[in-house]
Amino acid sequence: MNLIYRPRRLRKDDTIRRMCRETRVSSDSLIYPIFVDEMLLGKREIASMPGQYQYGLDTVDQAVMECIQAGVKSCLLFGIPSHKDALGSSAWAENGVIQQAIRKIKEKFPDFYVITDICLCEYTDHGHCGVLCKEQVDNDQTLDLLAKVALSHVRAGADMVAPSDMMDGHVAMLRKTLDEAGFIDIPIMAYSAKYASAFYGPFRSAAGSAPAFGDRKGYQMDPHNRKEAIKECSLDVEEGADLIMVKPALSYLDIIRECADTFDVPVAAYAVSGEYAMIKAAAQAGLVDEYKIMCEAALAVFRAGAHILITYYAKELAAAIQKQDIG
């Protein structure tokens, strides 16, 4: 058969396939989430997320060391405080769990890049992401508190802040607060397109952040909406976000692609707890090859246009990249 174009020529062997890859993956693009429990000594496996742990302040440096040894250079910190109240005041305490964790990490690993989650849900006794007015979150009152949280994290040594609360105007408030305090070089990675997803279940048990009543649909995005994600990202970029995020990742690849095509800032994607737990459960049941599924799922996110992947598989993916099984 006289064919001019034979695409299989570029698939003939491993060398040519690697040479012609459109999507490249680097361990520099991986961020590992770390849970720090103020009340814990040592570490405790998270029942809903096999292979993942809550760390005490005495072992958080161990979590970081494991990242460094695997080739992962940054983390996203989540705190579990010993005290919760209606305002989530532990979130901005000078000696709060995250503030202590940052100082401990930076003392031992000054070059390790520490990103902190900025939200109140883990610190409030009602589990919502802001100040309540009756049973609704008061957007504008919450902004002042989020700014206090971000400033306290940066003063403790955080390299980047990542507001996940989904309050309107939060990026502008954080940017203004940080700039006025002299932290003009601290980047903001906004959870810009954060959907009200069923994939968050395992995280909420891991972080102790499930709402005591109702849900978060009033401030997180409706999974039906695509154009709204572009609007949310546009607002955050206009307010000064240096990076934007889509969360969850695998079920929102179309949103990642559209954001990557639309905005001239890096796009992060968060492969959330439910995505991780599903792969683990299927692998434990003998239904899938965990390693291959892990690699393929991550590749899909990068192929969709993400520049950064926040994932509980960060250490394993870094090893897979080193082995050239993905990359």
PDB file of N, CA and C in Angstrom, residues 69-113:
ATOM      1  N   GLN A  69      14.247  12.861  49.757  1.00  0.00           N
ATOM      2  CA  GLN A  69      14.900  11.626  49.299  1.00  0.00           C
ATOM      3  C   GLN A  69      14.264  11.099  48.017  1.00  0.00           C
ATOM      4  N   ALA A  70      12.957  11.340  47.855  1.00  0.00           N
ATOM      5  CA  ALA A  70      12.257  10.880  46.655  1.00  0.00           C
ATOM      6  C   ALA A  70      12.448  11.822  45.468  1.00  0.00           C
ATOM      7  N   GLY A  71      12.933  13.037  45.742  1.00  0.00           N
ATOM      8  CA  GLY A  71      13.102  14.020  44.677  1.00  0.00           C
ATOM      9  C   GLY A  71      11.989  15.038  44.592  1.00  0.00           C
ATOM     10  N   VAL A  72      11.132  15.070  45.617  1.00  0.00           N
ATOM     11  CA  VAL A  72      10.042  16.053  45.682  1.00  0.00           C
ATOM     12  C   VAL A  72      10.526  17.245  46.496  1.00  0.00           C
ATOM     13  N   LYS A  73      10.359  18.442  45.957  1.00  0.00           N
ATOM     14  CA  LYS A  73      11.000  19.622  46.543  1.00  0.00           C
ATOM     15  C   LYS A  73      10.041  20.593  47.214  1.00  0.00           C
ATOM     16  N   SER A  74       8.758  20.247  47.253  1.00  0.00           N
ATOM     17  CA  SER A  74       7.803  21.172  47.863  1.00  0.00           C
ATOM     18  C   SER A  74       6.623  20.415  48.459  1.00  0.00           C
ATOM     19  N   CYS A  75       5.989  21.048  49.447  1.00  0.00           N
ATOM     20  CA  CYS A  75       4.817  20.450  50.094  1.00  0.00           C
ATOM     21  C   CYS A  75       3.723  21.481  50.254  1.00  0.00           C
ATOM     22  N   LEU A  76       2.525  20.990  50.494  1.00  0.00           N
ATOM     23  CA  LEU A  76       1.376  21.813  50.842  1.00  0.00           C
ATOM     24  C   LEU A  76       0.933  21.379  52.230  1.00  0.00           C
ATOM     25  N   LEU A  77       1.007  22.289  53.204  1.00  0.00           N
ATOM     26  CA  LEU A  77       0.743  21.950  54.594  1.00  0.00           C
ATOM     27  C   LEU A  77      -0.716  22.179  54.983  1.00  0.00           C
ATOM     28  N   PHE A  78      -1.262  21.197  55.709  1.00  0.00           N
ATOM     29  CA  PHE A  78      -2.587  21.294  56.319  1.00  0.00           C
ATOM     30  C   PHE A  78      -2.458  21.034  57.811  1.00  0.00           C
ATOM     31  N   GLY A  79      -3.139  21.826  58.622  1.00  0.00           N
ATOM     32  CA  GLY A  79      -3.012  21.696  60.063  1.00  0.00           C
ATOM     33  C   GLY A  79      -4.257  21.142  60.738  1.00  0.00           C
ATOM     34  N   ILE A  80      -4.032  20.373  61.789  1.00  0.00           N
ATOM     35  CA  ILE A  80      -5.107  19.874  62.646  1.00  0.00           C
ATOM     36  C   ILE A  80      -4.823  20.411  64.043  1.00  0.00           C
ATOM     37  N   PRO A  81      -5.566  21.426  64.494  1.00  0.00           N
ATOM     38  CA  PRO A  81      -5.226  22.115  65.739  1.00  0.00           C
ATOM     39  C   PRO A  81      -5.764  21.398  66.969  1.00  0.00           C
ATOM     40  N   SER A  82      -5.206  21.757  68.113  1.00  0.00           N
ATOM     41  CA  SER A  82      -5.703  21.214  69.375  1.00  0.00           C
ATOM     42  C   SER A  82      -6.936  21.962  69.864  1.00  0.00           C
ATOM     43  N   HIS A  83      -7.146  23.170  69.341  1.00  0.00           N
ATOM     44  CA  HIS A  83      -8.289  23.991  69.770  1.00  0.00           C
ATOM     45  C   HIS A  83      -9.063  24.489  68.558  1.00  0.00           C
ATOM     46  N   LYS A  84     -10.382  24.356  68.625  1.00  0.00           N
ATOM     47  CA  LYS A  84     -11.255  24.894  67.583  1.00  0.00           C
ATOM     48  C   LYS A  84     -12.287  25.810  68.228  1.00  0.00           C
ATOM     49  N   ASP A  85     -12.665  26.870  67.512  1.00  0.00           N
ATOM     50  CA  ASP A  85     -13.726  27.748  67.997  1.00  0.00           C
ATOM     51  C   ASP A  85     -14.504  28.289  66.801  1.00  0.00           C
ATOM     52  N   ALA A  86     -15.448  29.169  67.052  1.00  0.00           N
ATOM     53  CA  ALA A  86     -16.350  29.643  66.001  1.00  0.00           C
ATOM     54  C   ALA A  86     -15.629  30.428  64.914  1.00  0.00           C
ATOM     55  N   LEU A  87     -14.525  31.098  65.264  1.00  0.00           N
ATOM     56  CA  LEU A  87     -13.801  31.919  64.297  1.00  0.00           C
ATOM     57  C   LEU A  87     -12.590  31.204  63.705  1.00  0.00           C
ATOM     58  N   GLY A  88     -12.197  30.090  64.310  1.00  0.00           N
ATOM     59  CA  GLY A  88     -10.999  29.402  63.838  1.00  0.00           C
ATOM     60  C   GLY A  88      -9.728  30.132  64.227  1.00  0.00           C
ATOM     61  N   SER A  89      -9.704  30.687  65.428  1.00  0.00           N
ATOM     62  CA  SER A  89      -8.608  31.571  65.838  1.00  0.00           C
ATOM     63  C   SER A  89      -7.254  30.879  65.898  1.00  0.00           C
ATOM     64  N   SER A  90      -7.234  29.556  66.059  1.00  0.00           N
ATOM     65  CA  SER A  90      -5.947  28.847  66.063  1.00  0.00           C
ATOM     66  C   SER A  90      -5.226  28.960  64.729  1.00  0.00           C
ATOM     67  N   ALA A  91      -5.961  29.290  63.690  1.00  0.00           N
ATOM     68  CA  ALA A  91      -5.372  29.337  62.351  1.00  0.00           C
ATOM     69  C   ALA A  91      -4.329  30.438  62.220  1.00  0.00           C
ATOM     70  N   TRP A  92      -4.484  31.533  62.962  1.00  0.00           N
ATOM     71  CA  TRP A  92      -3.518  32.623  62.850  1.00  0.00           C
ATOM     72  C   TRP A  92      -2.703  32.821  64.129  1.00  0.00           C
ATOM     73  N   ALA A  93      -2.775  31.880  65.051  1.00  0.00           N
ATOM     74  CA  ALA A  93      -1.999  31.973  66.289  1.00  0.00           C
ATOM     75  C   ALA A  93      -0.506  31.883  65.978  1.00  0.00           C
ATOM     76  N   GLU A  94       0.297  32.673  66.673  1.00  0.00           N
ATOM     77  CA  GLU A  94       1.742  32.689  66.424  1.00  0.00           C
ATOM     78  C   GLU A  94       2.369  31.316  66.618  1.00  0.00           C
ATOM     79  N   ASN A  95       1.844  30.575  67.594  1.00  0.00           N
ATOM     80  CA  ASN A  95       2.339  29.223  67.849  1.00  0.00           C
ATOM     81  C   ASN A  95       1.317  28.163  67.452  1.00  0.00           C
ATOM     82  N   GLY A  96       0.549  28.461  66.406  1.00  0.00           N
ATOM     83  CA  GLY A  96      -0.389  27.485  65.877  1.00  0.00           C
ATOM     84  C   GLY A  96       0.343  26.311  65.256  1.00  0.00           C
ATOM     85  N   VAL A  97      -0.384  25.278  64.942  1.00  0.00           N
ATOM     86  CA  VAL A  97       0.242  24.047  64.462  1.00  0.00           C
ATOM     87  C   VAL A  97       1.010  24.261  63.154  1.00  0.00           C
ATOM     88  N   ILE A  98       0.447  25.022  62.239  1.00  0.00           N
ATOM     89  CA  ILE A  98       1.135  25.253  60.963  1.00  0.00           C
ATOM     90  C   ILE A  98       2.332  26.175  61.151  1.00  0.00           C
ATOM     91  N   GLN A  99       2.169  27.180  61.971  1.00  0.00           N
ATOM     92  CA  GLN A  99       3.283  28.099  62.228  1.00  0.00           C
ATOM     93  C   GLN A  99       4.469  27.354  62.839  1.00  0.00           C
ATOM     94  N   GLN A 100       4.194  26.468  63.782  1.00  0.00           N
ATOM     95  CA  GLN A 100       5.272  25.671  64.374  1.00  0.00           C
ATOM     96  C   GLN A 100       5.889  24.720  63.353  1.00  0.00           C
ATOM     97  N   ALA A 101       5.027  24.121  62.535  1.00  0.00           N
ATOM     98  CA  ALA A 101       5.522  23.177  61.523  1.00  0.00           C
ATOM     99  C   ALA A 101       6.432  23.874  60.516  1.00  0.00           C
ATOM    100  N   ILE A 102       6.033  25.058  60.082  1.00  0.00           N
ATOM    101  CA  ILE A 102       6.864  25.803  59.124  1.00  0.00           C
ATOM    102  C   ILE A 102       8.238  26.075  59.716  1.00  0.00           C
ATOM    103  N   ARG A 103       8.258  26.586  60.941  1.00  0.00           N
ATOM    104  CA  ARG A 103       9.540  26.927  61.560  1.00  0.00           C
ATOM    105  C   ARG A 103      10.427  25.689  61.720  1.00  0.00           C
ATOM    106  N   LYS A 104       9.809  24.584  62.081  1.00  0.00           N
ATOM    107  CA  LYS A 104      10.586  23.356  62.257  1.00  0.00           C
ATOM    108  C   LYS A 104      11.155  22.875  60.927  1.00  0.00           C
ATOM    109  N   ILE A 105      10.351  22.902  59.875  1.00  0.00           N
ATOM    110  CA  ILE A 105      10.814  22.481  58.551  1.00  0.00           C
ATOM    111  C   ILE A 105      11.947  23.377  58.072  1.00  0.00           C
ATOM    112  N   LYS A 106      11.743  24.684  58.186  1.00  0.00           N
ATOM    113  CA  LYS A 106      12.723  25.633  57.667  1.00  0.00           C
ATOM    114  C   LYS A 106      14.023  25.622  58.446  1.00  0.00           C
ATOM    115  N   GLU A 107      13.943  25.300  59.715  1.00  0.00           N
ATOM    116  CA  GLU A 107      15.162  25.214  60.518  1.00  0.00           C
ATOM    117  C   GLU A 107      16.059  24.085  60.032  1.00  0.00           C
ATOM    118  N   LYS A 108      15.449  22.977  59.660  1.00  0.00           N
ATOM    119  CA  LYS A 108      16.220  21.802  59.249  1.00  0.00           C
ATOM    120  C   LYS A 108      16.436  21.745  57.739  1.00  0.00           C
ATOM    121  N   PHE A 109      15.442  22.213  56.970  1.00  0.00           N
ATOM    122  CA  PHE A 109      15.520  22.142  55.500  1.00  0.00           C
ATOM    123  C   PHE A 109      15.184  23.513  54.913  1.00  0.00           C
ATOM    124  N   PRO A 110      16.082  24.482  55.022  1.00  0.00           N
ATOM    125  CA  PRO A 110      15.760  25.851  54.609  1.00  0.00           C
ATOM    126  C   PRO A 110      15.402  26.005  53.136  1.00  0.00           C
ATOM    127  N   ASP A 111      15.884  25.098  52.292  1.00  0.00           N
ATOM    128  CA  ASP A 111      15.616  25.218  50.855  1.00  0.00           C
ATOM    129  C   ASP A 111      14.359  24.468  50.411  1.00  0.00           C
ATOM    130  N   PHE A 112      13.769  23.690  51.308  1.00  0.00           N
ATOM    131  CA  PHE A 112      12.541  22.978  50.952  1.00  0.00           C
ATOM    132  C   PHE A 112      11.402  23.997  50.852  1.00  0.00           C
ATOM    133  N   TYR A 113      10.626  23.883  49.787  1.00  0.00           N
ATOM    134  CA  TYR A 113       9.610  24.905  49.482  1.00  0.00           C
ATOM    135  C   TYR A 113       8.300  24.565  50.184  1.00  0.00           C
TER     136      TYR A 113
END
